[in-house]
Coordinates of C-alpha atoms and ligand atoms in Angstrom, one line a residue:
M1 CA 143.5 66.3 196.6
T2 CA 144.7 64.4 193.6
D3 CA 142.9 63.0 190.8
A4 CA 143.4 59.7 192.4
D5 CA 141.2 60.9 195.4
P6 CA 138.0 58.6 195.2
V7 CA 136.1 61.6 196.5
V8 CA 137.2 63.7 193.3
A9 CA 137.0 60.7 191.0
A10 CA 133.3 60.3 192.1
R11 CA 132.3 63.7 191.1
T12 CA 131.1 64.6 187.6
R13 CA 134.1 66.2 185.5
V14 CA 133.1 69.6 184.0
V15 CA 135.1 71.5 181.6
L16 CA 133.5 75.1 181.4
G17 CA 135.0 76.5 178.2
V18 CA 134.8 80.3 178.1
G19 CA 134.6 82.3 174.6
G20 CA 136.1 85.8 174.0
G21 CA 132.8 87.8 174.4
I22 CA 131.6 90.4 176.6
A23 CA 129.5 88.0 178.2
A24 CA 132.5 86.1 179.6
Y25 CA 131.8 87.5 183.0
K26 CA 128.5 85.9 183.0
A27 CA 130.2 82.6 183.0
A28 CA 131.6 82.9 186.4
E29 CA 127.9 82.7 187.8
L30 CA 127.7 79.7 185.9
L31 CA 130.9 78.2 187.5
R32 CA 129.6 78.8 190.8
L33 CA 126.3 77.1 190.0
L34 CA 128.2 74.2 188.7
S35 CA 130.7 73.8 191.7
E36 CA 128.2 74.4 194.4
S37 CA 126.3 71.6 193.0
G38 CA 129.1 69.3 193.6
H39 CA 130.6 69.1 190.1
D40 CA 134.5 69.0 189.9
V41 CA 134.8 72.0 187.1
T42 CA 137.9 73.1 185.1
V43 CA 137.9 76.3 183.3
V44 CA 139.3 76.6 179.9
P45 CA 139.1 80.2 178.4
T46 CA 140.0 81.2 175.1
R47 CA 143.0 83.9 174.6
A48 CA 140.2 86.3 173.9
A49 CA 138.2 85.3 177.0
L50 CA 141.2 86.0 179.3
R51 CA 141.1 89.9 177.7
F52 CA 137.6 90.3 179.3
V53 CA 138.1 88.2 182.6
G54 CA 141.7 87.3 183.6
A55 CA 142.8 84.0 184.9
P56 CA 143.2 84.8 188.5
T57 CA 139.3 85.1 188.7
W58 CA 138.6 81.7 187.1
E59 CA 141.8 80.2 189.4
A60 CA 140.1 81.9 192.4
L61 CA 136.4 80.6 191.7
S62 CA 137.8 77.1 190.4
G63 CA 140.5 76.3 192.8
K64 CA 142.3 75.2 189.9
P65 CA 145.1 76.6 187.4
V66 CA 143.9 78.3 184.1
T67 CA 145.5 78.5 180.8
A68 CA 144.2 78.9 177.3
E69 CA 147.5 77.4 175.7
V70 CA 148.5 73.9 174.9
W71 CA 152.0 74.7 175.8
D72 CA 151.4 75.0 179.6
D73 CA 152.0 71.8 181.9
V74 CA 153.0 70.0 178.8
A75 CA 154.1 66.5 180.7
D76 CA 150.4 66.3 181.9
V77 CA 149.3 66.4 178.1
P78 CA 146.3 68.4 179.2
H79 CA 145.2 69.0 175.5
V80 CA 144.1 65.6 175.3
R81 CA 143.6 64.6 179.1
L82 CA 141.0 67.2 179.7
G83 CA 138.6 66.4 176.9
Q84 CA 139.0 62.5 177.3
Q85 CA 138.2 62.6 181.1
A86 CA 135.2 65.0 181.1
D87 CA 131.9 63.8 181.7
L88 CA 130.4 67.1 180.4
V89 CA 132.0 70.1 178.3
V90 CA 129.9 73.3 178.5
V91 CA 131.0 76.4 176.5
A92 CA 129.6 79.7 177.6
P93 CA 129.6 82.0 175.8
A94 CA 130.2 80.4 172.5
T95 CA 131.3 83.1 170.1
A96 CA 130.8 83.3 166.2
D97 CA 134.3 82.6 166.2
L98 CA 134.5 79.5 168.6
L99 CA 131.3 77.8 166.9
A100 CA 133.2 78.3 163.5
R101 CA 136.5 76.8 164.9
A102 CA 134.6 73.8 166.8
A103 CA 132.4 73.1 163.5
A104 CA 135.8 73.0 161.4
G105 CA 137.7 70.9 164.2
L106 CA 140.2 73.3 164.5
A107 CA 142.8 72.7 167.1
D108 CA 144.8 76.0 167.7
D109 CA 144.0 76.5 171.4
L110 CA 143.4 74.4 174.7
L111 CA 139.6 74.7 174.2
A112 CA 139.3 73.6 170.8
N113 CA 141.6 70.7 171.7
V114 CA 139.3 69.8 174.4
L115 CA 136.3 70.0 171.9
L116 CA 138.0 67.5 169.7
T117 CA 138.8 65.1 172.3
A118 CA 135.9 65.0 174.2
R119 CA 133.4 62.1 173.7
C120 CA 131.0 63.3 176.6
P121 CA 128.0 65.5 176.0
V122 CA 128.9 69.1 174.9
V123 CA 126.5 72.1 175.4
M124 CA 127.3 75.4 173.9
A125 CA 125.8 78.7 174.7
P126 CA 126.0 81.1 172.0
A127 CA 126.2 84.8 172.6
M128 CA 127.0 87.5 169.9
H129 CA 125.5 90.2 167.9
T130 CA 122.5 89.5 165.8
E131 CA 123.9 89.9 162.4
M132 CA 126.6 87.6 163.3
W133 CA 123.9 84.9 164.6
D134 CA 121.8 85.3 161.5
H135 CA 125.0 85.2 159.3
P136 CA 124.7 81.8 157.1
A137 CA 128.1 80.9 158.1
T138 CA 127.1 80.9 161.9
R139 CA 123.9 79.1 161.1
A140 CA 125.8 76.6 158.8
N141 CA 128.2 76.0 161.8
V142 CA 125.3 75.7 164.4
A143 CA 123.8 73.1 162.3
T144 CA 126.7 71.0 161.7
L145 CA 127.4 71.2 165.4
R146 CA 123.9 70.1 166.2
E147 CA 124.0 67.4 163.6
R148 CA 127.0 65.8 165.5
G149 CA 125.1 65.6 168.6
V150 CA 126.2 68.9 170.2
L151 CA 123.4 70.7 172.1
V152 CA 123.6 74.4 171.1
L153 CA 121.1 76.3 173.0
D154 CA 119.5 79.3 171.2
P155 CA 120.6 82.6 172.4
G156 CA 118.4 84.7 174.3
V157 CA 116.7 87.8 172.9
G158 CA 117.2 91.1 174.6
R159 CA 119.6 94.0 175.0
L160 CA 123.2 93.4 173.3
T161 CA 126.3 95.3 174.0
G162 CA 125.9 98.7 173.0
K163 CA 122.5 100.0 172.1
D164 CA 121.2 97.3 170.1
T165 CA 118.8 94.6 171.1
G166 CA 117.7 91.4 169.5
P167 CA 118.7 87.7 169.4
G168 CA 122.1 87.1 170.6
R169 CA 122.2 87.4 174.4
L170 CA 123.7 84.7 176.5
P171 CA 121.1 82.5 177.9
E172 CA 120.8 83.1 181.7
A173 CA 123.4 81.1 183.9
A174 CA 120.3 79.2 185.4
Q175 CA 119.1 78.2 182.0
I176 CA 122.5 77.0 180.9
F177 CA 123.0 75.1 184.0
E178 CA 119.5 73.5 183.8
A179 CA 120.4 72.2 180.4
C180 CA 123.7 70.7 181.6
R181 CA 121.8 69.1 184.7
A182 CA 119.3 67.5 182.0
V183 CA 122.2 66.3 179.8
L184 CA 123.9 64.7 182.8
A185 CA 120.8 63.1 184.0
R186 CA 120.4 61.5 180.6
R187 CA 124.1 60.4 180.6
D188 CA 123.3 58.8 183.9
G189 CA 121.1 56.5 182.0
D190 CA 117.4 57.2 182.7
L191 CA 116.6 54.3 180.2
A192 CA 119.2 51.9 181.8
G193 CA 117.6 48.3 182.1
R194 CA 114.6 49.2 179.5
T195 CA 114.1 47.6 176.3
V196 CA 112.6 50.1 173.5
V197 CA 111.7 49.5 170.2
V198 CA 111.9 52.3 167.5
S199 CA 110.5 52.1 163.9
A200 CA 111.9 54.6 161.4
G201 CA 111.8 55.5 157.8
G202 CA 109.3 54.8 155.3
T203 CA 107.5 51.8 154.1
R204 CA 107.5 50.8 150.2
E205 CA 104.5 49.0 148.5
H206 CA 105.7 47.5 145.4
L207 CA 103.8 47.1 142.2
D208 CA 106.6 45.2 140.4
P209 CA 110.3 44.7 141.1
V210 CA 111.3 48.1 140.1
R211 CA 108.2 50.5 141.3
F212 CA 106.7 51.1 144.4
L213 CA 104.4 53.2 146.5
G214 CA 106.5 55.2 148.9
N215 CA 106.7 58.3 151.1
R216 CA 109.6 61.0 151.7
S217 CA 110.6 59.7 155.2
S218 CA 114.4 59.8 155.5
G219 CA 114.3 58.0 158.8
K220 CA 116.5 60.8 160.6
Q221 CA 114.2 61.3 163.5
G222 CA 113.8 57.6 164.2
Y223 CA 117.6 57.0 164.0
A224 CA 117.9 60.1 166.2
L225 CA 115.6 58.4 168.7
A226 CA 117.4 55.1 168.6
A227 CA 120.6 56.9 169.1
S228 CA 119.5 58.8 172.1
A229 CA 117.8 55.9 173.8
V230 CA 121.3 53.8 173.5
A231 CA 123.0 57.0 175.0
R232 CA 120.7 56.9 177.8
G233 CA 121.2 53.1 178.6
A234 CA 118.4 51.5 176.7
R235 CA 118.5 48.2 174.9
V236 CA 117.4 49.3 171.3
V237 CA 115.7 47.4 168.6
L238 CA 115.3 49.7 165.6
V239 CA 113.1 48.4 162.9
S240 CA 114.4 50.4 159.9
A241 CA 112.1 50.8 156.5
N242 CA 114.4 51.7 153.7
V243 CA 116.7 54.3 155.3
S244 CA 120.1 55.1 153.8
L245 CA 121.8 56.3 157.0
P246 CA 124.5 54.4 159.1
D247 CA 123.2 52.0 161.5
P248 CA 123.4 53.8 165.1
A249 CA 126.2 52.3 167.3
G250 CA 124.8 50.1 170.0
A251 CA 121.2 49.4 168.6
T252 CA 120.1 46.0 167.0
V253 CA 118.8 47.0 163.6
V254 CA 116.1 44.8 161.8
R255 CA 115.3 45.7 158.0
A256 CA 111.9 46.0 156.9
R257 CA 110.4 47.0 153.3
S258 CA 106.9 47.1 153.1
A259 CA 104.1 48.0 155.8
E260 CA 103.4 44.1 156.5
D261 CA 107.3 43.5 157.0
L262 CA 107.4 46.4 159.4
R263 CA 104.2 45.1 161.4
V264 CA 105.6 41.7 161.7
A265 CA 108.9 43.1 163.0
V266 CA 107.6 45.7 165.4
L267 CA 105.1 43.3 167.0
D268 CA 107.8 40.6 167.3
A269 CA 110.6 42.7 168.7
S270 CA 108.1 44.6 171.2
R271 CA 106.2 42.3 173.1
D272 CA 108.4 42.6 176.2
A273 CA 109.5 46.1 175.5
D274 CA 109.0 49.0 177.9
A275 CA 108.4 51.5 175.2
V276 CA 107.6 51.5 171.5
V277 CA 108.0 54.4 169.4
M278 CA 106.5 54.6 165.8
A279 CA 108.4 57.0 163.8
A280 CA 108.1 55.5 160.7
A281 CA 105.8 56.4 158.0
V282 CA 103.7 53.6 157.3
A283 CA 101.7 53.1 154.2
D284 CA 98.0 53.1 154.7
F285 CA 97.4 51.5 151.3
R286 CA 99.3 49.2 149.2
P287 CA 98.6 47.8 145.7
A288 CA 95.9 45.0 145.8
S289 CA 98.3 42.8 143.6
T290 CA 102.0 42.8 142.9
V291 CA 103.6 41.7 139.4
E292 CA 106.4 39.4 139.7
H293 CA 108.2 40.8 136.6
K294 CA 108.5 44.4 135.4
I295 CA 105.3 46.0 133.8
K296 CA 106.3 46.9 130.2
K297 CA 104.7 49.2 128.0
D298 CA 103.7 48.0 124.6
D299 CA 103.4 49.8 121.2
S300 CA 100.0 50.2 121.1
G301 CA 100.0 53.3 123.1
S302 CA 97.6 51.9 125.7
V303 CA 98.1 52.5 129.4
P304 CA 97.9 49.9 132.2
A305 CA 94.7 49.4 134.2
P306 CA 94.2 51.8 137.1
I307 CA 96.2 50.7 140.2
V308 CA 93.7 49.1 142.8
L309 CA 94.8 49.8 146.5
E310 CA 93.9 47.9 149.5
R311 CA 94.3 49.0 153.2
T312 CA 97.3 47.9 155.2
A313 CA 97.1 47.0 158.9
D314 CA 97.5 50.0 161.4
V315 CA 100.5 48.8 163.4
L316 CA 100.1 51.7 165.9
A317 CA 96.6 50.7 166.6
E318 CA 97.5 46.8 166.8
L319 CA 100.1 47.5 169.4
V320 CA 97.7 49.7 171.4
A321 CA 95.0 46.9 171.4
R322 CA 97.6 44.2 172.4
R323 CA 98.7 46.1 175.2
D324 CA 95.2 46.6 176.5
R325 CA 94.3 43.1 176.0
E326 CA 97.5 41.6 177.5
A327 CA 97.7 44.3 180.2
L328 CA 101.3 45.2 179.3
A329 CA 103.2 47.9 181.1
Q330 CA 104.2 49.5 177.7
V331 CA 104.4 52.9 176.7
V332 CA 103.1 53.4 173.2
V333 CA 104.1 56.5 171.1
G334 CA 102.9 57.5 167.9
F335 CA 104.0 60.3 165.3
A336 CA 101.7 62.3 163.1
A337 CA 102.9 64.5 160.3
E338 CA 100.1 66.9 159.8
T339 CA 99.1 69.9 157.5
G340 CA 96.5 72.2 158.9
D341 CA 93.3 72.3 156.4
S342 CA 89.9 73.5 156.4
E343 CA 88.8 70.9 159.0
G344 CA 91.2 72.1 161.7
S345 CA 94.8 73.2 162.6
V346 CA 97.7 71.0 163.0
L347 CA 97.1 70.5 166.6
D348 CA 93.3 69.9 166.0
H349 CA 94.3 66.8 163.8
G350 CA 96.8 65.8 166.4
R351 CA 94.6 65.7 169.4
A352 CA 91.8 63.6 167.2
K353 CA 94.2 61.2 166.1
L354 CA 95.7 60.7 169.8
A355 CA 92.2 60.0 170.7
R356 CA 91.6 57.8 167.9
K357 CA 94.9 55.9 168.0
G358 CA 94.7 55.5 171.8
C359 CA 98.6 55.7 172.4
D360 CA 100.0 57.4 175.2
L361 CA 102.0 60.2 173.5
L362 CA 101.7 61.7 169.8
V363 CA 104.5 63.8 168.6
V364 CA 102.9 65.9 166.3
N365 CA 104.9 68.0 163.7
E366 CA 104.0 70.2 160.9
V367 CA 105.1 68.9 157.3
G368 CA 105.3 70.9 154.0
D369 CA 108.1 71.6 151.5
S370 CA 111.0 72.3 153.7
R371 CA 109.6 71.1 157.1
G372 CA 109.9 67.7 158.8
F373 CA 111.4 65.5 155.7
E374 CA 114.9 65.0 154.6
V375 CA 116.0 67.8 156.9
D376 CA 118.2 67.7 160.2
E377 CA 116.0 70.0 162.3
N378 CA 112.3 69.4 163.5
E379 CA 109.8 71.1 165.8
A380 CA 107.3 69.4 167.3
V381 CA 104.4 69.1 170.0
I382 CA 104.2 66.0 172.3
L383 CA 100.5 65.6 173.2
G384 CA 99.8 63.0 176.0
S385 CA 96.6 61.0 176.7
D386 CA 96.5 62.8 180.1
G387 CA 95.8 66.0 178.3
S388 CA 99.4 67.7 178.5
S389 CA 101.1 69.1 175.6
T390 CA 104.7 70.1 175.5
V391 CA 106.3 72.3 172.7
V392 CA 109.4 71.4 171.6
P393 CA 110.8 74.5 169.6
R394 CA 112.9 74.1 166.3
A395 CA 115.9 72.0 167.3
S396 CA 118.0 69.1 166.0
K397 CA 116.2 66.0 165.6
T398 CA 118.6 64.6 168.4
A399 CA 117.1 67.4 170.6
V400 CA 113.6 66.2 169.7
A401 CA 114.5 62.8 170.2
D402 CA 115.7 63.6 173.8
A403 CA 112.5 65.5 174.6
V404 CA 110.3 62.5 173.4
W405 CA 112.4 60.0 175.9
D406 CA 112.1 62.9 178.6
A407 CA 108.1 62.4 177.8
V408 CA 108.3 58.6 178.0
V409 CA 110.7 58.1 181.1
P410 CA 107.8 59.3 183.7
L411 CA 105.4 56.9 181.9
L412 CA 107.6 53.8 182.5
R413 CA 106.4 51.1 185.0
P414 CA 108.4 51.5 188.3
Ligands
CTP501 N1 101.0 54.1 161.6 C1 100.9 52.8 161.6 N2 100.4 51.8 160.7 C2 100.0 52.5 159.6 C3 99.8 53.8 159.4 C4 100.4 54.6 160.5 O1 101.5 52.0 162.6 N3 99.5 51.7 158.8 C5 101.6 54.9 162.6 C6 102.6 55.9 162.3 O2 103.9 55.1 162.3 C7 102.6 57.0 163.3 C8 101.1 57.1 163.5 O3 100.4 55.6 163.0 O4 103.1 56.8 164.5 C9 100.3 58.0 162.8 O5 100.3 57.9 161.3 P1 99.6 58.5 160.4 O6 99.9 58.3 159.0 O7 99.7 60.3 160.6 O8 98.2 58.1 160.9 P2 96.7 57.6 159.9 O9 96.0 56.8 160.9 O10 97.5 57.0 158.7 O11 96.2 58.8 159.6 P3 96.0 59.7 158.4 O12 94.7 59.5 157.9 O13 96.1 61.1 158.8 O14 97.0 59.2 157.5

């Protein structure tokens, strides 16, 4: 069969990258799972991987020639073609060296070239000794790759090569396969034909033209939600409050400054939306009056009068009220950044807030000095009004975004 064969062309093209670790033999099981479920799999090992498992094994199992080099079959330009044509690249095992090369954007073998040219989703399943996984260099490389949207799985914990145990085991082939399946399902557009509205960032309530009451929200989680929804096929309106991030490609961005701006923009954009996700940190209070000119100090040493605050509207509550009043088939999602206190745990506050707000899902995360705000990773629990709760372990904000949409999709009207 050739590439022009429609049967082959219709199959999902997967590149299985194999790094040079002892777990390379386990990639053979993954190859079988991928091929047996109908995917067209090309194996691209590294040179080191071929020292663990030779090319004949991969060729026999995949039915295709296998090389680690960019110099073979040059007329076919495989170093560019394979990455460009792939629907998914999965790397298992991803060694510390391979993660470093991918993060640095090197192109020193065929697999590194595939990773540079691929525009499809990339899944990497690390395997290495615990010391290597914990090393700041590896942590930084993993963070870089996750920030770029690569799904880097966490390694399993258990027996490693030799007598040591700890984090670093290659996740089971079935787990990697499941991650690939989920990524491909999203790529196939489970939000296609849907309109979603996402709010992001933090509102600012001005006292005068230069001073405001604001909050620490960077907008990263909301932007990740918008990008992920675009990738899954949705028409996305992103209501962005004071965020200094590049606009996500494919989303319509509406800017808002204050809680009132955001309220008007969200309610306006979401009337016909299938889902609204309120990831923005919206001020609960604003100064009762705003001064048009900058407030000046005088020479007498006096201080200005105390700032009098008034309540802002609760946008999430208004969305829920409108949905119920107009019987809209709309999924409404809130976020809650909480800290535990003497009244209850983070989750206690989350459950109470979900009940109070009346939304369908509430994404609860614990915030603190290095948690939640201005960082690239997040961890959350997604609480459902049906009593469900889904734990999203510490992961990139992109992975948390995908978990939120995974929870939204089953709730959308048929
Ligand atoms: N929210 C909103 N309008 C507001 C305040 C909050 O729509 N004026 C939304 C947020 O976007 C978020 C959810 O409500 O999705 C929860 O925000 P949070 O500030 O945690 O809720 P509050 O009701 O303000 O509760 P708290 O008293 O804990 O601040």
